[in-house]
Coordinates of C-alpha atoms and ligand atoms in Angstrom, one line a residue:
X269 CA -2.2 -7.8 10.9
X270 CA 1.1 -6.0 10.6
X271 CA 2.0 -4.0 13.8
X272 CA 3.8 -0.4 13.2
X273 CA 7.3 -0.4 15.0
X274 CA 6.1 2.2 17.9
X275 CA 3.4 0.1 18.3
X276 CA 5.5 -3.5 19.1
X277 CA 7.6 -1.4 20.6
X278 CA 5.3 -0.7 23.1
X279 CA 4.4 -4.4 23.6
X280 CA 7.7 -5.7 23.9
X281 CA 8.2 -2.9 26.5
X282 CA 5.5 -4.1 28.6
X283 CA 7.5 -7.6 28.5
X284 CA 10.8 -6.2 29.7
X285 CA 12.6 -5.8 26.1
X286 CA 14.8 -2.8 26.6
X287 CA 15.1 -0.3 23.9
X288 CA 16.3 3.4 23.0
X289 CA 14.4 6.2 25.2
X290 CA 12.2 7.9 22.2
X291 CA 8.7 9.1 21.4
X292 CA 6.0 9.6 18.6
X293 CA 5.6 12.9 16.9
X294 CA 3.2 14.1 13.9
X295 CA 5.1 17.3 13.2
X296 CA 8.5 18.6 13.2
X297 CA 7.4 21.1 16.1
X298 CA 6.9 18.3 18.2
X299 CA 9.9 16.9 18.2
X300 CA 11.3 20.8 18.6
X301 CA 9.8 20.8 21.7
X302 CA 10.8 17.5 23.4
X303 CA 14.4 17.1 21.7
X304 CA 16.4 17.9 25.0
X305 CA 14.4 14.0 26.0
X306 CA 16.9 12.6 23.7
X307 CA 20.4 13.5 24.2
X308 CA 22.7 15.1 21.5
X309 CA 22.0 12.8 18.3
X310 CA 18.9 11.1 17.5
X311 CA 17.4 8.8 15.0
X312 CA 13.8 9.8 13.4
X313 CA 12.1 6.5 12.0
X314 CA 9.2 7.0 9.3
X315 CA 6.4 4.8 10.8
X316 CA 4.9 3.2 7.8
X317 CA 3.9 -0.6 7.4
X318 CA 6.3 -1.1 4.6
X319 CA 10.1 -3.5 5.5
X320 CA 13.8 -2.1 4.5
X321 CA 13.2 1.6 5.3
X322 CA 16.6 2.1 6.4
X323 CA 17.5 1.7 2.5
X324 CA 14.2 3.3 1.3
X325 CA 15.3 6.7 3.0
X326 CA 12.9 6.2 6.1
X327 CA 15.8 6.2 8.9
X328 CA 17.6 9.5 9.0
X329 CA 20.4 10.4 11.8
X330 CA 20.4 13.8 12.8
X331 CA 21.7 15.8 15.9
X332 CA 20.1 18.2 18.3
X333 CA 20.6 21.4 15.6
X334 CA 19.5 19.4 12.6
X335 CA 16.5 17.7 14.1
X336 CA 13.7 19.5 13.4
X337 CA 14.6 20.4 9.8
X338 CA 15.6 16.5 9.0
X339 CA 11.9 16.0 10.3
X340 CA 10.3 18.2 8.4
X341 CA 12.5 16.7 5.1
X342 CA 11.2 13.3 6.7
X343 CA 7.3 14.0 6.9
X344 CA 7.4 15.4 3.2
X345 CA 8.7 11.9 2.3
X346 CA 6.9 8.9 0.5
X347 CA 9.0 5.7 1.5
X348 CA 7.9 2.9 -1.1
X349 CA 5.0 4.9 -1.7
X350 CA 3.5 5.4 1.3
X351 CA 3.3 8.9 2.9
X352 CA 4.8 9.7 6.3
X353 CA 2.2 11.3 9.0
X354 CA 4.2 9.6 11.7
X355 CA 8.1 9.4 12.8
X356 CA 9.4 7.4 16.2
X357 CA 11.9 10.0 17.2
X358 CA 14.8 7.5 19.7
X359 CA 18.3 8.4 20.9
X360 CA 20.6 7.7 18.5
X361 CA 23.0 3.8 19.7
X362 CA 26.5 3.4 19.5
X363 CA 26.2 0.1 17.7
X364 CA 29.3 -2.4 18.4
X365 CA 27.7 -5.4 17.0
X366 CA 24.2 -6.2 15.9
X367 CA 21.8 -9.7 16.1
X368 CA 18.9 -10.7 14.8
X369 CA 16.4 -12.8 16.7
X370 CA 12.6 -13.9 15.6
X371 CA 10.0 -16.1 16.5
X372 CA 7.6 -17.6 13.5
X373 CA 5.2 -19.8 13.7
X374 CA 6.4 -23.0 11.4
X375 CA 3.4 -24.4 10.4
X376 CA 4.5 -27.1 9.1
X377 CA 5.7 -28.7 12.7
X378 CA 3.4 -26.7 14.3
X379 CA 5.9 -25.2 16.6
X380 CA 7.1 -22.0 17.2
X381 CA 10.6 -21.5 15.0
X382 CA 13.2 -19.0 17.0
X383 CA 15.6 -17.3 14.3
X384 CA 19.1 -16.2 15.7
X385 CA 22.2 -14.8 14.0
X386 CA 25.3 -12.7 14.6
X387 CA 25.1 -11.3 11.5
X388 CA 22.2 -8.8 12.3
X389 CA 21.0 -5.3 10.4
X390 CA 21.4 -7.0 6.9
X391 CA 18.4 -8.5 5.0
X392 CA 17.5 -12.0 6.7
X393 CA 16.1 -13.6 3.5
X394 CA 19.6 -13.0 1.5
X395 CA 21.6 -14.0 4.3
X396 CA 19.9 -17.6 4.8
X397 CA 20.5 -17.2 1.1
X398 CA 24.1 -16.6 1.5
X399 CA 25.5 -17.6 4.3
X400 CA 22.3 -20.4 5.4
X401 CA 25.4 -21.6 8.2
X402 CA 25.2 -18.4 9.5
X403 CA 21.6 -18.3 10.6
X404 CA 21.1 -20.9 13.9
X405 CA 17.4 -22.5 14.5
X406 CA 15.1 -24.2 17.1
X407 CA 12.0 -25.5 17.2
X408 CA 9.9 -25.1 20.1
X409 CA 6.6 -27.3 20.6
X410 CA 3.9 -23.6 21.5
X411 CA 3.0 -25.6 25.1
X412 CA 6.5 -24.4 26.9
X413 CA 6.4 -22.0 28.7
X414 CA 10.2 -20.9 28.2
X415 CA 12.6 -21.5 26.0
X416 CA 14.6 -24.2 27.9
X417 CA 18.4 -23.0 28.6
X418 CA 20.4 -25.7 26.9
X419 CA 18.1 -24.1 23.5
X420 CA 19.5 -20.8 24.7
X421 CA 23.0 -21.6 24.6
X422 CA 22.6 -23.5 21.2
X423 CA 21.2 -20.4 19.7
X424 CA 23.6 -17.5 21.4
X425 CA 26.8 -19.4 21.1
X426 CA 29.1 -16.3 21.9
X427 CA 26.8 -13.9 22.2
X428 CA 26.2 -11.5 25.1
X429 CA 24.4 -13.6 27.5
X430 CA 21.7 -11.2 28.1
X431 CA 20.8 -11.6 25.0
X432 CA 19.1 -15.5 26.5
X433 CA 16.5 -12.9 28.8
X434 CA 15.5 -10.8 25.8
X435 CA 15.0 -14.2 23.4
X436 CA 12.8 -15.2 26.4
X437 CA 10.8 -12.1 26.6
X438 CA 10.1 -12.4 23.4
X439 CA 8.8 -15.5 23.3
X440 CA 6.4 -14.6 25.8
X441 CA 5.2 -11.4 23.8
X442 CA 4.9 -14.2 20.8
X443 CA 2.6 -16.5 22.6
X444 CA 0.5 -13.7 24.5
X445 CA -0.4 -11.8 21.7
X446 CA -1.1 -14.8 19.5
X447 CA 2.0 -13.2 16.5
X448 CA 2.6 -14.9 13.3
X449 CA 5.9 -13.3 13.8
X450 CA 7.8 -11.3 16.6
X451 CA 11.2 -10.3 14.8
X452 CA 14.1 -8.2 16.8
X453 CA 16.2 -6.3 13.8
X454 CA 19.1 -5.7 14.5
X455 CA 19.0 -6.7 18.2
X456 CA 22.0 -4.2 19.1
X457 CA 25.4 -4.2 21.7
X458 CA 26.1 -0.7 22.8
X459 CA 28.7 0.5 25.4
X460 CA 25.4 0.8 27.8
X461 CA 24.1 -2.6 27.3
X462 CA 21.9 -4.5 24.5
X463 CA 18.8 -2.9 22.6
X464 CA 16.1 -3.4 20.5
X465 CA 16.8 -0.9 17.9
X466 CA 13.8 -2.0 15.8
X467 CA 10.6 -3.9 16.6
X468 CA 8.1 -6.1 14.2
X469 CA 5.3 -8.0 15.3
X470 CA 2.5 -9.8 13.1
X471 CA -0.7 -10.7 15.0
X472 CA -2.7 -13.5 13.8
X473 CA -6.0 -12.1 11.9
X474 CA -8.1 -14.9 13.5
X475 CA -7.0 -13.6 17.2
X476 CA -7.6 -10.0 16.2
X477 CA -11.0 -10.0 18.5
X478 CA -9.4 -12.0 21.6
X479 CA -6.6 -9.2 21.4
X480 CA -8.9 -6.3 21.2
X481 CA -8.0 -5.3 17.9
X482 CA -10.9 -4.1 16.3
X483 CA -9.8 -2.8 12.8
X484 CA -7.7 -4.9 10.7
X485 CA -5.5 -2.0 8.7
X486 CA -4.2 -4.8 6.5
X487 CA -7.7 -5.2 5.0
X488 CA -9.0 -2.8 2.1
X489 CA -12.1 -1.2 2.8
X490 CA -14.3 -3.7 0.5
X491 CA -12.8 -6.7 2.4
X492 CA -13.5 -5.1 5.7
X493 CA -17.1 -4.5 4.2
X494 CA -17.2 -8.2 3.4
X495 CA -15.8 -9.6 6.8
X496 CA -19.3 -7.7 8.5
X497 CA -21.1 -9.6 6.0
X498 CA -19.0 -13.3 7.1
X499 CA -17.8 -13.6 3.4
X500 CA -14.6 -14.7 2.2
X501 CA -13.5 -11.9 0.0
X502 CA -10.1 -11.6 -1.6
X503 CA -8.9 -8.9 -4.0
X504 CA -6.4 -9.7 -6.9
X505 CA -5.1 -8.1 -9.6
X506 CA -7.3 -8.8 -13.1
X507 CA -10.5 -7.8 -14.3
X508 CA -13.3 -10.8 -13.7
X509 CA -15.1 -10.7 -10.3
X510 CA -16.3 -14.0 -8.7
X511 CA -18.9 -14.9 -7.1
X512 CA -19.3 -18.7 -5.9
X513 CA -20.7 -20.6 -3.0
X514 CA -18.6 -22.7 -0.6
X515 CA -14.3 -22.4 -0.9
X516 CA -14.4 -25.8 -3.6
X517 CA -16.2 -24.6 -6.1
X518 CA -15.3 -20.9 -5.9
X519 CA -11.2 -22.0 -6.2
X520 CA -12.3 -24.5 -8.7
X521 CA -13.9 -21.1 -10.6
X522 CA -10.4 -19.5 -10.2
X523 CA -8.5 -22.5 -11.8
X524 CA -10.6 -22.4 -14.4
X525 CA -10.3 -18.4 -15.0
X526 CA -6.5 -19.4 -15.0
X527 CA -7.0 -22.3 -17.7
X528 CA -8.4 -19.9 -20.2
X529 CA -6.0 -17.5 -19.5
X530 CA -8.3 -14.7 -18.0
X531 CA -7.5 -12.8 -14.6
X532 CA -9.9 -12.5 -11.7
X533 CA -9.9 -9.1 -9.6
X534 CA -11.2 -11.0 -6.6
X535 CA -13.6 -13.7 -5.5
X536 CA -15.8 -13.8 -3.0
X537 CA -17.5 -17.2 -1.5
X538 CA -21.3 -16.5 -0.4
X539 CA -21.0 -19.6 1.9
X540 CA -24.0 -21.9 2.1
X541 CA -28.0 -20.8 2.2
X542 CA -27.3 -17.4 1.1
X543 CA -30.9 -15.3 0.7
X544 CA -31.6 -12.7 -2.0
X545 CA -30.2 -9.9 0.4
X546 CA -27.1 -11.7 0.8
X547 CA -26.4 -12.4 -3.0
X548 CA -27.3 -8.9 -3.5
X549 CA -24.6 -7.5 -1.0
X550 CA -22.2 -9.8 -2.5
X551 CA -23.0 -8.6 -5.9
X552 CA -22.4 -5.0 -5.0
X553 CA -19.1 -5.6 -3.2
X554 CA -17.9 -7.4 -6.3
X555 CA -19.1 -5.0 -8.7
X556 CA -18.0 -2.1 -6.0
X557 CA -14.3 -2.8 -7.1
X558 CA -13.4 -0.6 -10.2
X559 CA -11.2 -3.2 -11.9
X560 CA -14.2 -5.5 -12.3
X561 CA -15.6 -5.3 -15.9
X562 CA -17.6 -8.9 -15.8
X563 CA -18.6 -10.9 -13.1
X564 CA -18.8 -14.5 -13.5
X565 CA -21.4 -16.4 -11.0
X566 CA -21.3 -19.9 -10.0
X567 CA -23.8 -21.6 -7.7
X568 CA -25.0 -24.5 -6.7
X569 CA -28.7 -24.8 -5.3
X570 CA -28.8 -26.9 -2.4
X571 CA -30.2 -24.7 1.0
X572 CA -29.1 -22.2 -1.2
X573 CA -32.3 -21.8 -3.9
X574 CA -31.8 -20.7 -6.9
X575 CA -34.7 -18.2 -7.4
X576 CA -33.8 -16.4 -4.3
X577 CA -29.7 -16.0 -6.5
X578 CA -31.6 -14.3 -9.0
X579 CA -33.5 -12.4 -6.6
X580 CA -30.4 -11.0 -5.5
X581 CA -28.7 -10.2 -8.8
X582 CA -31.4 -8.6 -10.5
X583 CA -31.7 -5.9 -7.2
X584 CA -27.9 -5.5 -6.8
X585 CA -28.8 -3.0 -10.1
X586 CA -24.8 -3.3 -11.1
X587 CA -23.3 -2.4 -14.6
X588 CA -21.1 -4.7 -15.3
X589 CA -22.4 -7.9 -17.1
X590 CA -23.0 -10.7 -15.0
X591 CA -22.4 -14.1 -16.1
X592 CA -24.1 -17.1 -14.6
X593 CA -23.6 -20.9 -13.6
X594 CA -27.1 -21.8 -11.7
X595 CA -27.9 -25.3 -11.1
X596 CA -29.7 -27.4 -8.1
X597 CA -32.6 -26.1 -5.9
X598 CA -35.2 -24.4 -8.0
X599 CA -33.0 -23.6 -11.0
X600 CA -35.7 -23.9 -13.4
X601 CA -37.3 -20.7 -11.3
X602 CA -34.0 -18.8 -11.4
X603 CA -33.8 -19.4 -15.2
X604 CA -37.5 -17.8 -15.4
X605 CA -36.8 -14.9 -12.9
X606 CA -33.3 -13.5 -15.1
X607 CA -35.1 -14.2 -18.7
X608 CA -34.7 -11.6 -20.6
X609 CA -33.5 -9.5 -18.0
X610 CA -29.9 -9.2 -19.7
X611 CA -28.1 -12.0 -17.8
X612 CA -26.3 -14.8 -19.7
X613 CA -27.3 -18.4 -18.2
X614 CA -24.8 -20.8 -19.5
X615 CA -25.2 -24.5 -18.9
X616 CA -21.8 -25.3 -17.5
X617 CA -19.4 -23.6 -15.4
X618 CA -16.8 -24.1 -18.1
X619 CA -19.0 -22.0 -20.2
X620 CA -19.0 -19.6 -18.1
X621 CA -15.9 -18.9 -17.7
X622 CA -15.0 -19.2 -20.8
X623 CA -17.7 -16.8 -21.7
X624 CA -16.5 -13.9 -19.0
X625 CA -12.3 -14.6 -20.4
X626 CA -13.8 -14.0 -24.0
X627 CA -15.8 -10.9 -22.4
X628 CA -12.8 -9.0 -21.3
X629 CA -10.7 -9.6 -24.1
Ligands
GDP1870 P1 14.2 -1.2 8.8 O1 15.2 -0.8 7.7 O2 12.8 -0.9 8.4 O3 14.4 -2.6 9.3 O4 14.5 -0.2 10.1 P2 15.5 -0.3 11.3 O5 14.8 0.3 12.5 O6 16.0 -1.7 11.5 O7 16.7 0.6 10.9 C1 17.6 0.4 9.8 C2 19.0 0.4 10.2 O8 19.4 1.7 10.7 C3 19.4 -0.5 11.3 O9 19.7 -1.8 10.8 C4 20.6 0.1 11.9 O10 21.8 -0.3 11.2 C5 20.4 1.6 11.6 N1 20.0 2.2 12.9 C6 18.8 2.4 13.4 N2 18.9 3.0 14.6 C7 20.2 3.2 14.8 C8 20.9 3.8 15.9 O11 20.4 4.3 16.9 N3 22.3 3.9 15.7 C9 23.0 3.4 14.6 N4 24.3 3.5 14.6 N5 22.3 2.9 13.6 C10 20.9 2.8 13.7
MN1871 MN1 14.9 -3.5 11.0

């Protein structure tokens, strides 16, 4: 899950990363009343989970008599969409030179990848398109505990040296809070010393309960539904809904939704031995999504009976027309149980899919 910029902000704080005095405000009053906290200019920051909003109009400069008006302009804002309810109000920096630093995980060394360039502010994805030279790497295997000095020094070159304690802070913030990412940009020199002028940090879903995170905003509400359920549930962008059981077969349904040139709106993987109340919640949050004008079924009976599936379809009580690949475990009582109960049985998942493509067309 994304973190907003106030709230890494406040996590690299606890970890020693220094950054602009500031505060959070949800109207322009607010910031009226705590302005003199913030010296003659400030910068108001939209806090919305969206990247680039100095370009997308989020960042505005304004001084002390401007404030609350620019504030005001700023809350009636949509950057990329997305309404403004909150704004990190910091002093404004006399920037003299700007880095970027990150930490990713790189999964394909398994290590943690630190990111460091002079050339900070600017998009990092078009420079290490640009300028590739421009952007210096390390790999670090997750069990140190620093990052060793000689990496440092590789990394800095010519820049500030304090700029070695921050990269080490970060680190630490990376591997305590179990982050995907922990990205400084720009990482900022100002006449009174170096800054975190902006602050990312993406936390690893699966480490969401061990960091006491108990909403996941990145979710939609149906795949928050589904997680209480222990489904895997994914939302796309066409019109067939998916229901399968185990990850195999239910990506193997996908493919073949691709093949005949249909679109699912999402799939969702019952697991194994799912009961008539579980195929029937499954049903429902499949159905639940409005884009979903057939749903295409594919099971295989092994704990999982096939009776109890058709159990579960027939009291979800859904509209959309169902579509259905049974076979194993009692599939010979599933195929009595949906008889002329409106559902289509075909004998082969290719039929099936086929059948839901044709559906939609
Ligand atoms: P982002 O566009 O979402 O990454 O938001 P940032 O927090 O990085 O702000 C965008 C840009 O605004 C930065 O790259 C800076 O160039 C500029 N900016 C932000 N804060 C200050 C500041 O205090 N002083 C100056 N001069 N520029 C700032
Ligand atoms: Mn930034």
């Amino acid at each position: 899950m994304k973190l907003l910029e106030h709230e890494a902000r406040a996590l690299f704080e606890k970890y020693g990363i220094p950054h602009p005095r500031g505060f959070l405000i949800r109207s322009p009053g607010e910031l009226q009343e705590r302005i003199g906290e913030l010296g003659e200019r400030c910068v108001l920051k939209a806090q919305v989970d969206v990247g680039g909003r100095g370009k997308a109009g989020g960042i505005l400069v304004a001084d002390r008599a401007t404030a609350e008006k620019k504030a005001a302009e700023l809350f009636e804002r949509e950057i990329k969409g997305v309404p403004v309810r909150e704004i990190l109000a910091v002093e404004y920096l006399e920037i003299r030179q700007e880095f970027y630093a990150s930490i990713a995980i790189d999964r394909s060394t398994k290590q943690a990848l630190i990111l460091f360039t002079d050339q900070g502010g600017v998009d990092i994805e078009t420079l290490a398109k640009e300028r590739p030279d421009a952007v210096r790497k390390a790999s670090l295997p997750l069990l140190m505990h620093d990052i060793p000095p000689f990496m440092v020094r590789d990394l800095l070159q010519s820049a500030p040296k304090e700029i070695g304690k921050i990269l080490n802070q970060l680190y630490r913030v990376f591997c305590e809070k179990d982050a995907l990412l922990a990205e400084i940009n720009p990482l900022v020199v100002t006449p009174e010393g170096v800054y975190a002028a902006d602050a990312k940090l993406i936390i690893d879903d699966n480490a969401l309960a061990r960091q006491g995170i108990t909403v996941n905003r990145d979710l939609t509400e149906r795949e928050r539904e589904a997680e209480k359920h222990g489904f895997s549930y994914v939302e796309l962008t066409g019109d067939i809904g998916v229901i399968g059981n185990g990850a195999g077969l239910t990506m193997a349904t996908l493919d073949l939704i691709e093949y005949y040139e249909g679109r699912a709106a999402n799939f969702l993987d019952v697991g194994g031995g799912a009961d008539q109340e579980r195929v029937m919640h499954a049903v429902r949050l499949v159905a639940a999504d409005p884009s979903v004008r057939v749903i295409v079924v594919n099971l295989l009976g092994g704990i999982t009976r096939c009776d109890e599936v058709a159990k579960g379809i027939i009291s979800a009580g859904i509209s959309q027309p169902v579509i259905l690949r049974l076979a194993g475990t009692n599939e010979a009582e599933g195929r009595k149980i949906l008889d002329g109960c409106g559902y289509r049985m075909m004998e082969s998942m290719e039929q099936a899919v086929k059948a839901a493509v044709e559906a939609v067309r």
